[in-house]
Coordinates of C-alpha atoms and ligand atoms in Angstrom, one line a residue:
X1 CA -22.7 -8.4 11.2
X2 CA -22.8 -9.4 7.6
X3 CA -19.3 -9.5 6.0
X4 CA -19.8 -12.0 3.2
X5 CA -17.6 -10.6 0.4
X6 CA -20.1 -11.8 -2.2
X7 CA -22.8 -9.7 -0.6
X8 CA -24.4 -7.5 -3.2
X9 CA -24.0 -3.7 -2.8
X10 CA -26.0 -1.3 -4.9
X11 CA -23.7 1.8 -4.7
X12 CA -25.0 5.3 -4.1
X13 CA -22.3 7.9 -5.1
X14 CA -21.6 10.9 -3.0
X15 CA -19.7 13.8 -4.5
X16 CA -18.3 16.5 -2.2
X17 CA -17.5 19.6 -4.4
X18 CA -14.8 21.9 -3.2
X19 CA -13.9 25.5 -4.1
X20 CA -15.4 26.4 -7.5
X21 CA -17.7 23.3 -7.7
X22 CA -21.1 24.1 -6.2
X23 CA -23.3 22.0 -8.5
X24 CA -22.8 19.0 -10.8
X25 CA -24.0 18.7 -14.4
X26 CA -26.3 16.1 -15.9
X27 CA -28.2 15.0 -12.8
X28 CA -31.8 13.9 -13.5
X29 CA -34.8 14.2 -11.2
X30 CA -32.7 16.5 -9.1
X31 CA -33.8 18.0 -5.8
X32 CA -32.0 19.9 -3.1
X33 CA -33.0 18.5 0.3
X34 CA -32.3 19.5 3.9
X35 CA -30.7 16.7 5.9
X36 CA -30.3 17.1 9.7
X37 CA -27.9 14.9 11.5
X38 CA -27.2 14.1 15.2
X39 CA -24.1 16.4 14.8
X40 CA -26.1 19.3 13.4
X41 CA -26.5 20.6 9.9
X42 CA -24.2 20.0 7.0
X43 CA -22.7 22.8 4.9
X44 CA -25.8 23.1 2.7
X45 CA -28.8 21.2 1.5
X46 CA -27.8 18.0 -0.4
X47 CA -28.5 17.7 -4.1
X48 CA -30.2 14.3 -4.8
X49 CA -30.6 12.9 -8.3
X50 CA -29.6 10.1 -10.7
X51 CA -27.0 10.0 -13.4
X52 CA -27.3 7.1 -15.9
X53 CA -29.6 5.4 -13.5
X54 CA -27.1 5.6 -10.6
X55 CA -28.3 7.4 -7.4
X56 CA -26.1 10.4 -6.6
X57 CA -25.9 12.8 -3.7
X58 CA -23.9 16.1 -4.1
X59 CA -22.8 18.4 -1.3
X60 CA -21.0 21.7 -1.9
X61 CA -18.3 21.5 0.9
X62 CA -18.3 25.2 1.7
X63 CA -22.0 25.7 0.9
X64 CA -23.5 27.4 -2.2
X65 CA -21.8 30.8 -2.6
X66 CA -18.9 29.6 -0.4
X67 CA -20.0 31.1 3.0
X68 CA -18.1 28.6 5.1
X69 CA -14.3 28.6 5.8
X70 CA -12.4 25.3 6.3
X71 CA -12.2 25.5 10.1
X72 CA -16.0 26.1 10.4
X73 CA -17.1 23.2 8.3
X74 CA -19.2 20.7 10.2
X75 CA -17.2 17.8 8.9
X76 CA -19.1 15.3 11.0
X77 CA -22.5 16.6 9.8
X78 CA -21.3 16.5 6.2
X79 CA -20.2 12.9 6.4
X80 CA -23.1 11.8 8.5
X81 CA -25.6 13.4 6.1
X82 CA -24.0 11.3 3.3
X83 CA -24.2 8.1 5.3
X84 CA -27.8 8.9 6.3
X85 CA -28.6 9.4 2.6
X86 CA -27.4 5.9 1.8
X87 CA -24.1 6.9 0.2
X88 CA -21.6 4.1 -0.1
X89 CA -18.8 5.8 -2.0
X90 CA -17.6 9.4 -1.8
X91 CA -15.6 11.2 -4.5
X92 CA -14.0 14.3 -3.0
X93 CA -13.0 17.1 -5.3
X94 CA -10.6 19.7 -4.0
X95 CA -8.6 22.7 -5.2
X96 CA -5.0 22.3 -4.0
X97 CA -1.7 24.1 -4.1
X98 CA 1.2 22.2 -5.7
X99 CA 4.4 21.4 -3.7
X100 CA 6.2 19.8 -6.7
X101 CA 7.5 21.3 -9.9
X102 CA 6.0 18.3 -11.9
X103 CA 2.5 19.1 -10.7
X104 CA 1.6 22.3 -12.5
X105 CA -1.8 24.2 -12.3
X106 CA -4.4 22.2 -14.2
X107 CA -2.9 18.9 -13.2
X108 CA -5.1 16.3 -11.3
X109 CA -3.7 14.2 -8.5
X110 CA -5.4 11.0 -7.2
X111 CA -4.2 11.4 -3.6
X112 CA -3.3 8.3 -1.7
X113 CA -1.9 9.7 1.6
X114 CA -2.5 12.7 3.9
X115 CA -0.6 14.4 6.6
X116 CA -3.2 15.9 8.9
X117 CA -1.9 19.2 10.4
X118 CA -5.5 20.5 11.1
X119 CA -6.1 21.2 14.8
X120 CA -9.3 23.2 15.3
X121 CA -11.9 20.6 14.1
X122 CA -13.9 17.7 15.6
X123 CA -12.3 14.6 14.2
X124 CA -14.4 11.7 15.3
X125 CA -18.0 10.6 15.7
X126 CA -16.9 8.5 18.7
X127 CA -16.3 10.0 22.1
X128 CA -16.5 9.4 25.8
X129 CA -19.0 6.5 26.3
X130 CA -18.2 4.8 23.0
X131 CA -14.6 4.7 21.9
X132 CA -13.4 3.4 18.5
X133 CA -10.1 3.4 16.8
X134 CA -10.2 2.8 13.0
X135 CA -7.2 2.3 10.8
X136 CA -6.4 5.1 8.4
X137 CA -3.0 3.6 7.4
X138 CA -4.4 3.6 3.8
X139 CA -6.9 6.5 4.0
X140 CA -8.4 6.3 0.5
X141 CA -10.3 3.6 -1.4
X142 CA -8.1 2.2 -4.2
X143 CA -11.1 1.0 -6.1
X144 CA -12.4 4.6 -6.5
X145 CA -8.8 5.7 -7.4
X146 CA -8.7 3.0 -10.1
X147 CA -11.9 4.4 -11.7
X148 CA -10.6 8.0 -11.5
X149 CA -7.3 7.0 -13.1
X150 CA -9.0 5.0 -15.9
X151 CA -11.4 7.8 -16.8
X152 CA -8.7 10.6 -16.6
X153 CA -6.5 8.5 -18.9
X154 CA -9.4 7.9 -21.3
X155 CA -10.2 11.7 -21.3
X156 CA -6.6 12.7 -21.8
X157 CA -6.5 14.8 -18.6
X158 CA -3.0 15.2 -17.2
X159 CA -2.9 13.4 -13.9
X160 CA -0.8 11.6 -11.4
X161 CA -1.8 8.5 -9.4
X162 CA -0.6 8.8 -5.8
X163 CA 0.6 11.7 -3.8
X164 CA 0.5 13.1 -0.2
X165 CA -2.0 15.9 0.6
X166 CA -0.8 18.1 3.5
X167 CA -3.9 19.4 5.4
X168 CA -3.3 22.8 7.0
X169 CA -5.7 24.6 9.2
X170 CA -5.9 27.9 7.3
X171 CA -7.6 30.1 6.5
X172 CA -4.4 32.0 5.7
X173 CA -2.2 30.3 3.1
X174 CA 1.2 29.0 4.3
X175 CA 4.4 30.9 5.1
X176 CA 7.2 30.2 2.7
X177 CA 9.1 28.3 5.5
X178 CA 6.0 26.1 6.0
X179 CA 5.7 25.5 2.3
X180 CA 9.4 24.5 2.1
X181 CA 9.0 22.2 5.2
X182 CA 6.1 20.4 3.6
X183 CA 8.2 20.0 0.4
X184 CA 11.0 18.4 2.5
X185 CA 8.5 16.1 4.0
X186 CA 7.8 14.8 0.5
X187 CA 4.2 16.1 0.3
X188 CA 2.8 16.6 -3.2
X189 CA -0.1 19.0 -2.7
X190 CA -1.6 21.2 0.0
X191 CA -5.1 22.1 1.0
X192 CA -7.3 22.8 4.0
X193 CA -10.2 20.4 3.9
X194 CA -9.6 16.8 3.3
X195 CA -9.0 16.0 7.0
X196 CA -10.9 15.1 9.0
X197 CA -13.3 14.4 6.1
X198 CA -11.4 11.3 5.0
X199 CA -11.1 10.0 8.7
X200 CA -14.8 10.5 9.3
X201 CA -15.7 8.7 6.0
X202 CA -13.6 5.8 7.2
X203 CA -15.4 5.8 10.6
X204 CA -18.7 5.8 8.8
X205 CA -17.6 2.9 6.6
X206 CA -17.9 4.9 3.4
X207 CA -15.4 4.3 0.6
X208 CA -13.6 7.7 0.0
X209 CA -11.1 9.0 -2.5
X210 CA -9.9 12.5 -3.4
X211 CA -9.3 13.9 -6.8
X212 CA -7.2 17.0 -6.1
X213 CA -7.0 19.7 -8.8
X214 CA -3.9 21.8 -8.8
X215 CA -4.6 25.5 -8.9
X216 CA -1.3 27.1 -7.9
X217 CA 2.3 26.6 -6.8
X218 CA 1.6 27.8 -3.2
X219 CA 4.4 30.2 -2.3
X220 CA 7.7 28.2 -2.7
X221 CA 8.2 28.5 -6.5
X222 CA 10.6 31.3 -7.5
X223 CA 9.1 31.6 -11.0
X224 CA 5.5 31.9 -9.9
X225 CA 3.6 34.4 -7.8
X226 CA 2.5 33.3 -4.3
X227 CA -1.0 31.8 -4.2
X228 CA -4.0 34.2 -4.1
X229 CA -7.8 33.4 -4.1
X230 CA -8.0 35.2 -7.4
X231 CA -5.5 32.7 -9.0
X232 CA -7.2 29.7 -7.4
X233 CA -10.6 30.8 -8.7
X234 CA -9.3 31.5 -12.2
X235 CA -7.7 28.1 -12.5
X236 CA -10.7 26.3 -10.9
X237 CA -12.9 27.8 -13.6
X238 CA -10.6 26.1 -16.1
X239 CA -10.5 22.9 -14.1
X240 CA -14.2 22.8 -13.4
X241 CA -15.2 21.5 -16.9
X242 CA -12.7 18.7 -16.5
X243 CA -14.0 17.9 -13.0
X244 CA -17.6 17.8 -14.2
X245 CA -16.7 15.6 -17.1
X246 CA -14.7 13.3 -14.9
X247 CA -17.6 12.9 -12.4
X248 CA -20.0 12.1 -15.3
X249 CA -17.6 9.5 -16.6
X250 CA -16.9 7.9 -13.1
X251 CA -20.5 7.5 -11.9
X252 CA -21.6 4.7 -14.2
X253 CA -18.5 2.7 -13.4
X254 CA -18.7 3.3 -9.6
X255 CA -22.5 2.8 -9.6
X256 CA -22.4 -0.8 -11.0
X257 CA -23.6 -3.4 -8.5
X258 CA -20.6 -4.9 -6.8
X259 CA -19.6 -7.0 -3.8
X260 CA -18.1 -5.6 -0.6
X261 CA -15.1 -3.3 -1.0
X262 CA -11.9 -5.4 -1.5
X263 CA -10.0 -2.9 0.6
X264 CA -12.4 -3.2 3.5
X265 CA -13.4 0.5 3.8
X266 CA -17.0 -0.6 4.3
X267 CA -16.0 -2.8 7.2
X268 CA -13.6 -0.4 9.0
X269 CA -15.5 -0.6 12.3
X270 CA -15.4 -4.4 12.4
X271 CA -12.6 -4.5 15.1
X272 CA -12.5 -0.9 16.1
X273 CA -15.0 -0.5 19.0
X274 CA -13.3 -1.0 22.4
X275 CA -15.9 0.2 24.9
X276 CA -17.7 -2.8 26.4
X277 CA -21.5 -2.8 25.6
X278 CA -22.3 -2.3 29.3
X279 CA -20.0 0.7 29.6
X280 CA -21.5 2.5 26.6
X281 CA -23.3 5.8 27.0
X282 CA -26.8 5.2 25.6
X283 CA -27.2 8.8 24.5
X284 CA -24.0 8.7 22.4
X285 CA -24.9 5.2 21.1
X286 CA -28.2 6.5 19.9
X287 CA -26.5 9.3 18.0
X288 CA -24.0 6.8 16.5
X289 CA -26.8 4.8 15.1
X290 CA -26.8 7.3 12.2
X291 CA -23.3 6.2 11.1
X292 CA -22.4 3.0 12.8
X293 CA -25.6 1.0 13.2
X294 CA -24.0 -2.0 11.5
X295 CA -21.6 -2.7 14.3
X296 CA -23.6 -1.2 17.2
X297 CA -26.5 -3.6 16.6
X298 CA -24.1 -6.5 16.8
X299 CA -22.5 -5.3 20.1
Ligands
LIG1 C1 -10.2 29.2 -2.3 S1 -8.6 28.6 -2.0 C2 -8.6 27.7 -0.5 C3 -9.7 26.7 -0.3 O1 -9.8 25.9 -1.5 C4 -9.6 24.5 -1.0 O2 -10.9 24.0 -0.7 P1 -11.6 22.7 -1.2 O3 -10.7 21.5 -0.7 O4 -12.9 22.6 -0.6 O5 -11.6 22.8 -2.7 C5 -8.7 24.7 0.2 O6 -8.6 23.5 0.9 C6 -9.2 25.8 0.9 O7 -10.4 25.5 1.6
ADE2 N1 -1.8 26.9 -1.9 C1 -2.8 26.4 -1.3 N2 -2.8 26.2 0.1 C2 -3.9 25.7 0.7 N3 -5.0 25.5 0.1 C3 -5.1 25.7 -1.2 N4 -6.2 25.5 -2.0 C4 -5.8 25.8 -3.3 N5 -4.5 26.3 -3.2 C5 -4.1 26.2 -1.9

């Protein structure tokens, strides 16, 4: 395994677009391509292209036209398809409800923690026959967060660095009691998709960070109507221009050649595998080559 921090990395930037973001602007030489993974098909074809000479791969999280609900997304295929396409860094863009007065619709939040209350999803590439436990104590890459923060500041877009995203299963929005509970837990925003996406990116050793775009005050705010899809879509249409401009600004900075990630996201599996090589299931190991070949080769 090569873990020399001076090792050169030529980044490939993955963008996962959430509700209201089904394409990105300004990509050159773009081409939608089907990518099959050992875990099946991702939400849609992936859009490959370059922006300012940086290789980019875009995936609309719910598919073009939004046919897929959060519980039916093949999160493993989505992340594996990114890894198989050479992606080193993922910027996740998501519509979220606000759980705090000071985070109004239109505000961007560079999330740094999650509480994962999703329950009807496959959450790991690893399984019986090859067990791994990665750390998600710090689930996002601070390096990507730094770039998002710098660009949002330059662009004058209202934003907050840090905040906890509560991941609910959905597809129904929360009850008022749930919304109040999450507020008491200190959560900042709520959505339905960023877990297990962030956990799987960590298992695949891809740097990952979320820029959450507030679309509503969920259902706790006495002066605002409870969230509806109509309201989310209306605000997302306003947020989308900011989101597209942000991505365009972030890509040259993220795409510059660099060393290994100082936070170690790209070495997350280094000490995570616990199944002895002789006890591993060859069929599972062969699937895992798509996301974990770096450590499996060494074992
Ligand atoms: C259309 S409102 C609910 C929907 O929007 C968010 O999705 P995404 O994170 O992909 O932007 C939320 O999590 C729900 O899936
Ligand atoms: N209030 C909310 N709850 C869950 N997901 C959301 N996505 C956008 N707004 C949301």
